[in-house]
């Protein structure tokens, strides 16, 4: 708005919000690449426009610097703190390469990157969230919105000389690359929430175009029939909205990873109760446990170290085993004949999330 309409307050506010964006969650730093594209686009296709708006760019840069303030000194003295999270999840970090090759069951970096590209391209239509915080078992978009988004993206690409279309396309693809293709365990939605604004706007672009054509078509048949266009549009949006809301409520209320089930279970216990963890996949220091039930897990016990030194559960401690340790449950039943064994269901009555061993 500041560039297009010479609004000084908009330019300043944009700079302030950009500074805030850089200091929020890591995915917000994609704003640097999005703005770089915006300046290159304007400089390439709208040079005369840029010459008359140079003051706005300088004012914007000054607003960014002022809003960052002393954080510039912090970042300058400790740049690793600014980049540490990006390095931890970067797909070509040696430990990440090893991990993802195991996840994809491939043995070369090109094969792994091919799988990364597949997960990135289909995050809107096929692959569910891999995050452990929520783990929504559906793609990023519902079938109706996914179709609109695809149509809107195609239209924006063929009309990319328009600034709005170019910005939405760049925003979408830059964040797909940075937040999905170049990071571990894609698609991890906590890194991809920055995609919501451009994706919604591209879907709305297609919906608007369809609405215009529908209205014209109805009007050509019968002028008074055009009134049905907004009714049909609102009805369609309402139905899809209700379906999405019901899906969200259902998944939110029932689905969780075993790690989340364990954390919720521990959080509901009295504060004096603690537990040991036996699992091939989880560690008692995992951040989800610390978030949901801080300090309630004492230590992890390697499954191959069940011997006479096994800590005995008592009135304040217990042993938790994840589902793949079902064989060890039988071993513990022999080692602890007086213990009480509990089986906790997962996302369905037939799915086991974890086992609990405690003294009677």
mmCIF file of C-alpha atoms in Angstrom:
data_model
loop_
_atom_site.group_PDB
_atom_site.id
_atom_site.type_symbol
_atom_site.label_atom_id
_atom_site.label_comp_id
_atom_site.label_asym_id
_atom_site.label_seq_id
_atom_site.Cartn_x
_atom_site.Cartn_y
_atom_site.Cartn_z
ATOM 1 C CA UNK A 1 0.000 0.000 0.000
ATOM 2 C CA UNK A 2 2.835 2.358 0.821
ATOM 3 C CA UNK A 3 4.487 1.787 -2.562
ATOM 4 C CA UNK A 4 1.277 1.874 -4.554
ATOM 5 C CA UNK A 5 -0.477 4.798 -2.891
ATOM 6 C CA UNK A 6 2.365 6.855 -1.356
ATOM 7 C CA UNK A 7 1.107 6.142 2.165
ATOM 8 C CA UNK A 8 3.907 7.070 4.580
ATOM 9 C CA UNK A 9 2.247 5.398 7.572
ATOM 10 C CA UNK A 10 1.901 2.149 5.593
ATOM 11 C CA UNK A 11 5.604 2.133 4.702
ATOM 12 C CA UNK A 12 6.606 2.706 8.335
ATOM 13 C CA UNK A 13 4.180 0.077 9.636
ATOM 14 C CA UNK A 14 5.458 -2.398 7.068
ATOM 15 C CA UNK A 15 9.018 -1.861 8.286
ATOM 16 C CA UNK A 16 8.016 -2.315 11.934
ATOM 17 C CA UNK A 17 6.070 -5.493 11.197
ATOM 18 C CA UNK A 18 8.978 -6.837 9.135
ATOM 19 C CA UNK A 19 11.284 -6.363 12.130
ATOM 20 C CA UNK A 20 8.808 -8.184 14.366
ATOM 21 C CA UNK A 21 8.513 -10.968 11.798
ATOM 22 C CA UNK A 22 12.279 -11.537 11.891
ATOM 23 C CA UNK A 23 12.149 -12.028 15.656
ATOM 24 C CA UNK A 24 9.147 -14.331 15.879
ATOM 25 C CA UNK A 25 9.132 -18.020 14.922
ATOM 26 C CA UNK A 26 11.913 -19.115 12.557
ATOM 27 C CA UNK A 27 9.665 -19.510 9.516
ATOM 28 C CA UNK A 28 8.925 -15.773 9.675
ATOM 29 C CA UNK A 29 12.453 -15.099 8.461
ATOM 30 C CA UNK A 30 11.314 -16.142 5.011
ATOM 31 C CA UNK A 31 10.202 -12.498 4.793
ATOM 32 C CA UNK A 32 13.805 -11.625 3.817
ATOM 33 C CA UNK A 33 13.605 -13.739 0.655
ATOM 34 C CA UNK A 34 10.058 -12.626 -0.155
ATOM 35 C CA UNK A 35 11.014 -8.949 0.067
ATOM 36 C CA UNK A 36 14.164 -9.574 -1.958
ATOM 37 C CA UNK A 37 12.007 -11.054 -4.709
ATOM 38 C CA UNK A 38 9.612 -8.114 -4.492
ATOM 39 C CA UNK A 39 12.424 -5.574 -4.989
ATOM 40 C CA UNK A 40 13.941 -7.569 -7.861
ATOM 41 C CA UNK A 41 10.546 -7.904 -9.512
ATOM 42 C CA UNK A 42 9.850 -4.186 -9.291
ATOM 43 C CA UNK A 43 13.352 -3.326 -10.469
ATOM 44 C CA UNK A 44 13.044 -5.638 -13.466
ATOM 45 C CA UNK A 45 9.514 -4.949 -14.694
ATOM 46 C CA UNK A 46 8.673 -1.585 -13.126
ATOM 47 C CA UNK A 47 11.850 0.483 -13.146
ATOM 48 C CA UNK A 48 10.094 3.808 -13.572
ATOM 49 C CA UNK A 49 7.835 2.953 -10.652
ATOM 50 C CA UNK A 50 10.872 2.172 -8.506
ATOM 51 C CA UNK A 51 12.562 5.467 -9.403
ATOM 52 C CA UNK A 52 9.598 7.423 -8.093
ATOM 53 C CA UNK A 53 9.304 5.294 -4.958
ATOM 54 C CA UNK A 54 12.925 5.285 -3.821
ATOM 55 C CA UNK A 55 12.015 7.380 -0.782
ATOM 56 C CA UNK A 56 9.572 4.675 0.368
ATOM 57 C CA UNK A 57 12.222 1.948 0.237
ATOM 58 C CA UNK A 58 14.674 4.067 2.239
ATOM 59 C CA UNK A 59 11.996 4.931 4.797
ATOM 60 C CA UNK A 60 11.024 1.272 5.051
ATOM 61 C CA UNK A 61 14.641 0.250 5.668
ATOM 62 C CA UNK A 62 14.986 2.908 8.373
ATOM 63 C CA UNK A 63 11.801 1.657 10.062
ATOM 64 C CA UNK A 64 13.195 -1.892 10.087
ATOM 65 C CA UNK A 65 16.454 -0.744 11.710
ATOM 66 C CA UNK A 66 14.695 1.364 14.334
ATOM 67 C CA UNK A 67 12.248 -1.435 15.214
ATOM 68 C CA UNK A 68 15.060 -3.989 15.522
ATOM 69 C CA UNK A 69 17.019 -1.589 17.723
ATOM 70 C CA UNK A 70 19.372 -3.321 20.154
ATOM 71 C CA UNK A 71 18.545 -6.732 18.669
ATOM 72 C CA UNK A 72 20.895 -5.785 15.824
ATOM 73 C CA UNK A 73 23.737 -5.782 18.367
ATOM 74 C CA UNK A 74 22.583 -9.134 19.758
ATOM 75 C CA UNK A 75 22.459 -10.731 16.303
ATOM 76 C CA UNK A 76 25.786 -9.145 15.349
ATOM 77 C CA UNK A 77 27.561 -10.465 18.436
ATOM 78 C CA UNK A 78 26.026 -13.916 18.255
ATOM 79 C CA UNK A 79 25.011 -14.759 14.676
ATOM 80 C CA UNK A 80 24.927 -18.477 15.516
ATOM 81 C CA UNK A 81 21.906 -17.877 17.738
ATOM 82 C CA UNK A 82 20.097 -16.334 14.772
ATOM 83 C CA UNK A 83 20.928 -19.257 12.471
ATOM 84 C CA UNK A 84 21.178 -22.179 14.891
ATOM 85 C CA UNK A 85 17.646 -23.507 14.370
ATOM 86 C CA UNK A 86 17.987 -23.346 10.590
ATOM 87 C CA UNK A 87 21.167 -25.420 10.789
ATOM 88 C CA UNK A 88 19.511 -27.964 13.055
ATOM 89 C CA UNK A 89 16.756 -28.746 10.548
ATOM 90 C CA UNK A 90 18.704 -28.211 7.279
ATOM 91 C CA UNK A 91 18.197 -31.212 5.019
ATOM 92 C CA UNK A 92 21.872 -31.533 4.018
ATOM 93 C CA UNK A 93 23.264 -31.521 7.560
ATOM 94 C CA UNK A 94 25.076 -34.894 7.954
ATOM 95 C CA UNK A 95 22.923 -36.160 10.817
ATOM 96 C CA UNK A 96 19.741 -35.056 9.008
ATOM 97 C CA UNK A 97 20.824 -36.814 5.797
ATOM 98 C CA UNK A 98 21.327 -40.051 7.729
ATOM 99 C CA UNK A 99 17.973 -39.679 9.450
ATOM 100 C CA UNK A 100 16.001 -38.916 6.291
ATOM 101 C CA UNK A 101 17.637 -41.708 4.320
ATOM 102 C CA UNK A 102 16.344 -44.040 7.011
ATOM 103 C CA UNK A 103 12.884 -42.468 6.891
ATOM 104 C CA UNK A 104 12.647 -42.765 3.100
ATOM 105 C CA UNK A 105 14.509 -46.103 2.938
ATOM 106 C CA UNK A 106 16.984 -44.769 0.352
ATOM 107 C CA UNK A 107 20.762 -44.796 0.260
ATOM 108 C CA UNK A 108 21.798 -41.745 -1.759
ATOM 109 C CA UNK A 109 21.356 -38.008 -1.332
ATOM 110 C CA UNK A 110 19.722 -37.516 -4.787
ATOM 111 C CA UNK A 111 17.143 -40.210 -3.972
ATOM 112 C CA UNK A 112 16.457 -38.551 -0.638
ATOM 113 C CA UNK A 113 16.054 -35.136 -2.283
ATOM 114 C CA UNK A 114 13.643 -36.660 -4.791
ATOM 115 C CA UNK A 115 11.465 -37.814 -1.909
ATOM 116 C CA UNK A 116 11.762 -34.355 -0.357
ATOM 117 C CA UNK A 117 10.537 -32.827 -3.622
ATOM 118 C CA UNK A 118 7.604 -35.245 -3.721
ATOM 119 C CA UNK A 119 6.534 -34.403 -0.172
ATOM 120 C CA UNK A 120 6.885 -30.696 -0.940
ATOM 121 C CA UNK A 121 4.860 -30.803 -4.157
ATOM 122 C CA UNK A 122 2.050 -32.834 -2.570
ATOM 123 C CA UNK A 123 1.853 -31.202 0.858
ATOM 124 C CA UNK A 124 -1.397 -29.426 -0.085
ATOM 125 C CA UNK A 125 -3.093 -32.467 -1.583
ATOM 126 C CA UNK A 126 -1.746 -35.717 -0.106
ATOM 127 C CA UNK A 127 0.803 -35.799 2.724
ATOM 128 C CA UNK A 128 -0.370 -35.149 6.321
ATOM 129 C CA UNK A 129 1.375 -33.164 9.024
ATOM 130 C CA UNK A 130 4.491 -34.900 10.406
ATOM 131 C CA UNK A 131 4.686 -32.664 13.468
ATOM 132 C CA UNK A 132 4.293 -34.158 16.927
ATOM 133 C CA UNK A 133 2.603 -31.067 18.402
ATOM 134 C CA UNK A 134 -0.656 -31.672 16.556
ATOM 135 C CA UNK A 135 -0.133 -34.261 13.833
ATOM 136 C CA UNK A 136 -3.240 -33.530 11.748
ATOM 137 C CA UNK A 137 -3.879 -36.654 9.687
ATOM 138 C CA UNK A 138 -5.110 -34.771 6.622
ATOM 139 C CA UNK A 139 -3.311 -32.812 3.882
ATOM 140 C CA UNK A 140 -2.767 -29.073 4.256
ATOM 141 C CA UNK A 141 -5.949 -28.291 2.286
ATOM 142 C CA UNK A 142 -9.333 -29.957 2.067
ATOM 143 C CA UNK A 143 -10.293 -31.286 -1.418
ATOM 144 C CA UNK A 144 -12.405 -28.233 -2.285
ATOM 145 C CA UNK A 145 -9.785 -25.673 -1.235
ATOM 146 C CA UNK A 146 -7.006 -27.709 -2.855
ATOM 147 C CA UNK A 147 -8.734 -27.528 -6.241
ATOM 148 C CA UNK A 148 -9.287 -23.770 -5.891
ATOM 149 C CA UNK A 149 -5.682 -23.254 -4.811
ATOM 150 C CA UNK A 150 -4.399 -25.190 -7.844
ATOM 151 C CA UNK A 151 -6.598 -23.205 -10.225
ATOM 152 C CA UNK A 152 -5.648 -19.903 -8.583
ATOM 153 C CA UNK A 153 -1.944 -20.752 -8.766
ATOM 154 C CA UNK A 154 -2.238 -21.545 -12.467
ATOM 155 C CA UNK A 155 -4.058 -18.303 -13.166
ATOM 156 C CA UNK A 156 -1.520 -16.280 -11.148
ATOM 157 C CA UNK A 157 1.399 -17.862 -13.005
ATOM 158 C CA UNK A 158 -0.090 -16.921 -16.384
ATOM 159 C CA UNK A 159 -0.701 -13.374 -15.114
ATOM 160 C CA UNK A 160 2.527 -13.024 -13.153
ATOM 161 C CA UNK A 161 3.270 -9.510 -14.430
ATOM 162 C CA UNK A 162 0.663 -8.243 -11.984
ATOM 163 C CA UNK A 163 2.409 -7.414 -8.721
ATOM 164 C CA UNK A 164 -0.168 -9.115 -6.500
ATOM 165 C CA UNK A 165 -0.026 -12.379 -8.444
ATOM 166 C CA UNK A 166 3.767 -12.359 -8.563
ATOM 167 C CA UNK A 167 4.007 -11.728 -4.831
ATOM 168 C CA UNK A 168 1.607 -14.561 -3.969
ATOM 169 C CA UNK A 169 3.439 -17.021 -6.229
ATOM 170 C CA UNK A 170 6.828 -16.029 -4.805
ATOM 171 C CA UNK A 171 5.537 -16.159 -1.225
ATOM 172 C CA UNK A 172 4.128 -19.649 -1.767
ATOM 173 C CA UNK A 173 7.076 -21.224 -3.567
ATOM 174 C CA UNK A 174 9.772 -19.595 -1.425
ATOM 175 C CA UNK A 175 8.113 -20.887 1.755
ATOM 176 C CA UNK A 176 7.584 -24.340 0.227
ATOM 177 C CA UNK A 177 11.289 -24.536 -0.560
ATOM 178 C CA UNK A 178 12.582 -23.075 2.703
ATOM 179 C CA UNK A 179 10.014 -24.586 5.053
ATOM 180 C CA UNK A 180 9.482 -27.975 3.407
ATOM 181 C CA UNK A 181 12.025 -29.054 0.780
ATOM 182 C CA UNK A 182 15.098 -27.844 2.706
ATOM 183 C CA UNK A 183 14.015 -29.034 6.165
ATOM 184 C CA UNK A 184 13.776 -32.336 7.984
ATOM 185 C CA UNK A 185 10.600 -34.446 8.180
ATOM 186 C CA UNK A 186 8.386 -32.592 5.672
ATOM 187 C CA UNK A 187 5.659 -31.446 5.721
ATOM 188 C CA UNK A 188 6.050 -30.156 9.294
ATOM 189 C CA UNK A 189 3.200 -27.692 9.684
ATOM 190 C CA UNK A 190 4.744 -25.581 12.433
ATOM 191 C CA UNK A 191 7.211 -24.384 9.776
ATOM 192 C CA UNK A 192 4.517 -23.939 7.138
ATOM 193 C CA UNK A 193 1.904 -21.757 8.842
ATOM 194 C CA UNK A 194 3.410 -18.810 6.967
ATOM 195 C CA UNK A 195 1.856 -20.398 3.857
ATOM 196 C CA UNK A 196 -1.709 -19.793 5.025
ATOM 197 C CA UNK A 197 -2.107 -16.182 3.752
ATOM 198 C CA UNK A 198 -0.890 -16.727 0.150
ATOM 199 C CA UNK A 199 -2.605 -20.100 -0.175
ATOM 200 C CA UNK A 200 -5.937 -18.685 0.985
ATOM 201 C CA UNK A 201 -5.600 -15.688 -1.345
ATOM 202 C CA UNK A 202 -4.762 -17.880 -4.352
ATOM 203 C CA UNK A 203 -7.783 -20.085 -3.609
ATOM 204 C CA UNK A 204 -9.918 -16.949 -3.229
ATOM 205 C CA UNK A 205 -8.626 -15.688 -6.589
ATOM 206 C CA UNK A 206 -9.923 -18.818 -8.309
ATOM 207 C CA UNK A 207 -13.214 -18.690 -6.402
ATOM 208 C CA UNK A 208 -13.711 -15.067 -7.399
ATOM 209 C CA UNK A 209 -13.086 -15.851 -11.075
ATOM 210 C CA UNK A 210 -15.501 -18.799 -10.952
ATOM 211 C CA UNK A 211 -18.092 -16.620 -9.233
ATOM 212 C CA UNK A 212 -17.798 -13.955 -11.950
ATOM 213 C CA UNK A 213 -18.263 -16.554 -14.698
ATOM 214 C CA UNK A 214 -21.167 -18.154 -12.857
ATOM 215 C CA UNK A 215 -22.898 -14.804 -12.433
ATOM 216 C CA UNK A 216 -22.408 -13.925 -16.095
ATOM 217 C CA UNK A 217 -23.679 -17.338 -17.192
ATOM 218 C CA UNK A 218 -26.810 -17.082 -15.064
ATOM 219 C CA UNK A 219 -27.404 -13.521 -16.217
ATOM 220 C CA UNK A 220 -27.192 -14.552 -19.865
ATOM 221 C CA UNK A 221 -29.893 -17.162 -19.259
ATOM 222 C CA UNK A 222 -32.156 -14.942 -17.205
ATOM 223 C CA UNK A 223 -31.171 -11.500 -15.793
ATOM 224 C CA UNK A 224 -32.927 -12.163 -12.514
ATOM 225 C CA UNK A 225 -31.163 -15.533 -12.144
ATOM 226 C CA UNK A 226 -27.899 -13.733 -11.314
ATOM 227 C CA UNK A 227 -29.125 -13.399 -7.728
ATOM 228 C CA UNK A 228 -28.497 -17.132 -7.274
ATOM 229 C CA UNK A 229 -24.738 -16.714 -7.803
ATOM 230 C CA UNK A 230 -23.948 -15.248 -4.354
ATOM 231 C CA UNK A 231 -26.423 -17.659 -2.744
ATOM 232 C CA UNK A 232 -24.676 -20.656 -4.291
ATOM 233 C CA UNK A 233 -21.247 -19.283 -3.367
ATOM 234 C CA UNK A 234 -22.207 -18.700 0.275
ATOM 235 C CA UNK A 235 -23.882 -22.102 0.484
ATOM 236 C CA UNK A 236 -20.792 -23.833 -0.891
ATOM 237 C CA UNK A 237 -18.433 -21.970 1.442
ATOM 238 C CA UNK A 238 -20.722 -22.689 4.394
ATOM 239 C CA UNK A 239 -20.899 -26.421 3.688
ATOM 240 C CA UNK A 240 -17.139 -26.717 3.260
ATOM 241 C CA UNK A 241 -16.582 -24.676 6.409
ATOM 242 C CA UNK A 242 -18.849 -26.929 8.475
ATOM 243 C CA UNK A 243 -17.159 -30.070 7.127
ATOM 244 C CA UNK A 244 -13.704 -28.673 7.917
ATOM 245 C CA UNK A 245 -14.728 -27.609 11.403
ATOM 246 C CA UNK A 246 -16.198 -31.029 12.196
ATOM 247 C CA UNK A 247 -13.055 -32.707 10.859
ATOM 248 C CA UNK A 248 -10.872 -30.499 13.014
ATOM 249 C CA UNK A 249 -12.919 -31.116 16.167
ATOM 250 C CA UNK A 250 -12.916 -34.869 15.529
ATOM 251 C CA UNK A 251 -9.172 -35.116 14.925
ATOM 252 C CA UNK A 252 -8.266 -32.715 17.718
ATOM 253 C CA UNK A 253 -10.321 -34.699 20.173
ATOM 254 C CA UNK A 254 -9.136 -38.189 19.204
ATOM 255 C CA UNK A 255 -5.811 -38.230 17.377
ATOM 256 C CA UNK A 256 -2.464 -37.970 19.119
ATOM 257 C CA UNK A 257 0.932 -39.622 18.898
ATOM 258 C CA UNK A 258 1.971 -42.080 21.601
ATOM 259 C CA UNK A 259 4.344 -39.419 22.921
ATOM 260 C CA UNK A 260 1.416 -37.039 23.369
ATOM 261 C CA UNK A 261 -0.747 -39.714 25.005
ATOM 262 C CA UNK A 262 2.031 -40.408 27.517
ATOM 263 C CA UNK A 263 2.540 -36.703 28.227
ATOM 264 C CA UNK A 264 -1.183 -36.154 28.827
ATOM 265 C CA UNK A 265 -1.362 -39.217 31.056
ATOM 266 C CA UNK A 266 1.527 -38.025 33.227
ATOM 267 C CA UNK A 267 0.162 -34.486 33.391
ATOM 268 C CA UNK A 268 -3.112 -35.782 34.867
ATOM 269 C CA UNK A 269 -1.356 -37.686 37.685
ATOM 270 C CA UNK A 270 -0.591 -36.220 41.124
ATOM 271 C CA UNK A 271 2.565 -34.102 41.180
ATOM 272 C CA UNK A 272 4.525 -36.583 43.310
ATOM 273 C CA UNK A 273 4.251 -39.413 40.738
ATOM 274 C CA UNK A 274 7.124 -39.971 38.301
ATOM 275 C CA UNK A 275 8.032 -42.603 35.733
ATOM 276 C CA UNK A 276 10.820 -44.396 33.902
ATOM 277 C CA UNK A 277 10.483 -44.796 30.117
ATOM 278 C CA UNK A 278 11.290 -47.860 28.007
ATOM 279 C CA UNK A 279 11.058 -47.129 24.275
ATOM 280 C CA UNK A 280 12.971 -47.588 21.044
ATOM 281 C CA UNK A 281 11.661 -44.326 19.569
ATOM 282 C CA UNK A 282 11.315 -41.898 22.460
ATOM 283 C CA UNK A 283 13.646 -40.447 25.079
ATOM 284 C CA UNK A 284 12.563 -39.100 28.437
ATOM 285 C CA UNK A 285 14.156 -35.754 27.494
ATOM 286 C CA UNK A 286 12.008 -35.305 24.374
ATOM 287 C CA UNK A 287 10.651 -31.772 24.242
ATOM 288 C CA UNK A 288 7.036 -32.925 24.015
ATOM 289 C CA UNK A 289 7.347 -34.661 27.390
ATOM 290 C CA UNK A 290 8.965 -31.566 28.869
ATOM 291 C CA UNK A 291 6.197 -29.396 27.459
ATOM 292 C CA UNK A 292 3.232 -31.536 28.486
ATOM 293 C CA UNK A 293 4.550 -32.988 31.754
ATOM 294 C CA UNK A 294 7.798 -31.264 32.751
ATOM 295 C CA UNK A 295 10.045 -33.301 35.036
ATOM 296 C CA UNK A 296 7.658 -36.248 35.339
ATOM 297 C CA UNK A 297 9.897 -38.700 33.459
ATOM 298 C CA UNK A 298 13.017 -39.569 35.475
ATOM 299 C CA UNK A 299 15.100 -41.511 32.942
ATOM 300 C CA UNK A 300 15.024 -43.789 29.921
ATOM 301 C CA UNK A 301 15.818 -47.481 30.409
ATOM 302 C CA UNK A 302 17.358 -49.232 27.366
ATOM 303 C CA UNK A 303 15.234 -52.287 26.517
ATOM 304 C CA UNK A 304 18.306 -54.545 26.544
ATOM 305 C CA UNK A 305 19.185 -53.631 30.143
ATOM 306 C CA UNK A 306 16.287 -55.271 31.947
ATOM 307 C CA UNK A 307 18.060 -57.126 34.728
ATOM 308 C CA UNK A 308 18.165 -57.342 38.463
ATOM 309 C CA UNK A 309 19.145 -53.671 38.649
ATOM 310 C CA UNK A 310 15.823 -52.600 37.167
ATOM 311 C CA UNK A 311 14.333 -49.799 39.308
ATOM 312 C CA UNK A 312 11.251 -51.152 41.024
ATOM 313 C CA UNK A 313 8.074 -49.104 40.712
ATOM 314 C CA UNK A 314 6.563 -48.022 44.006
ATOM 315 C CA UNK A 315 3.868 -45.657 45.191
ATOM 316 C CA UNK A 316 5.486 -42.638 43.541
ATOM 317 C CA UNK A 317 7.217 -44.122 40.482
ATOM 318 C CA UNK A 318 6.134 -46.359 37.615
ATOM 319 C CA UNK A 319 7.500 -47.775 34.369
ATOM 320 C CA UNK A 320 6.021 -46.752 31.003
ATOM 321 C CA UNK A 321 6.610 -48.868 27.897
ATOM 322 C CA UNK A 322 5.641 -47.851 24.368
ATOM 323 C CA UNK A 323 3.638 -50.226 22.174
ATOM 324 C CA UNK A 324 6.591 -51.872 20.415
ATOM 325 C CA UNK A 325 7.840 -53.130 23.805
ATOM 326 C CA UNK A 326 4.972 -55.600 24.151
ATOM 327 C CA UNK A 327 7.437 -58.497 24.481
ATOM 328 C CA UNK A 328 9.079 -56.800 27.441
ATOM 329 C CA UNK A 329 5.731 -56.562 29.200
ATOM 330 C CA UNK A 330 5.775 -60.346 29.536
ATOM 331 C CA UNK A 331 9.340 -60.195 30.834
ATOM 332 C CA UNK A 332 8.351 -57.596 33.429
ATOM 333 C CA UNK A 333 5.385 -59.672 34.484
ATOM 334 C CA UNK A 334 7.875 -62.382 35.458
ATOM 335 C CA UNK A 335 10.300 -59.958 37.103
ATOM 336 C CA UNK A 336 7.526 -58.090 38.952
ATOM 337 C CA UNK A 337 4.779 -60.618 39.738
ATOM 338 C CA UNK A 338 3.156 -58.282 42.278
ATOM 339 C CA UNK A 339 2.967 -55.277 39.926
ATOM 340 C CA UNK A 340 -0.139 -53.900 38.255
ATOM 341 C CA UNK A 341 -0.014 -53.731 34.439
ATOM 342 C CA UNK A 342 -2.172 -51.215 32.565
ATOM 343 C CA UNK A 343 -2.785 -51.025 28.808
ATOM 344 C CA UNK A 344 -3.658 -47.568 27.466
ATOM 345 C CA UNK A 345 -5.434 -47.274 24.129
ATOM 346 C CA UNK A 346 -4.242 -45.004 21.333
ATOM 347 C CA UNK A 347 -6.367 -43.378 18.644
ATOM 348 C CA UNK A 348 -8.754 -46.330 18.517
ATOM 349 C CA UNK A 349 -9.796 -48.986 21.045
ATOM 350 C CA UNK A 350 -7.752 -51.588 19.156
ATOM 351 C CA UNK A 351 -4.565 -49.498 19.112
ATOM 352 C CA UNK A 352 -2.142 -49.600 22.057
ATOM 353 C CA UNK A 353 -0.402 -46.309 22.852
ATOM 354 C CA UNK A 354 1.626 -47.464 25.875
ATOM 355 C CA UNK A 355 1.776 -49.749 28.892
ATOM 356 C CA UNK A 356 2.161 -48.748 32.543
ATOM 357 C CA UNK A 357 3.724 -50.872 35.277
ATOM 358 C CA UNK A 358 3.080 -49.852 38.892
ATOM 359 C CA UNK A 359 2.964 -51.618 42.233
ATOM 360 C CA UNK A 360 -0.424 -52.653 43.575
#
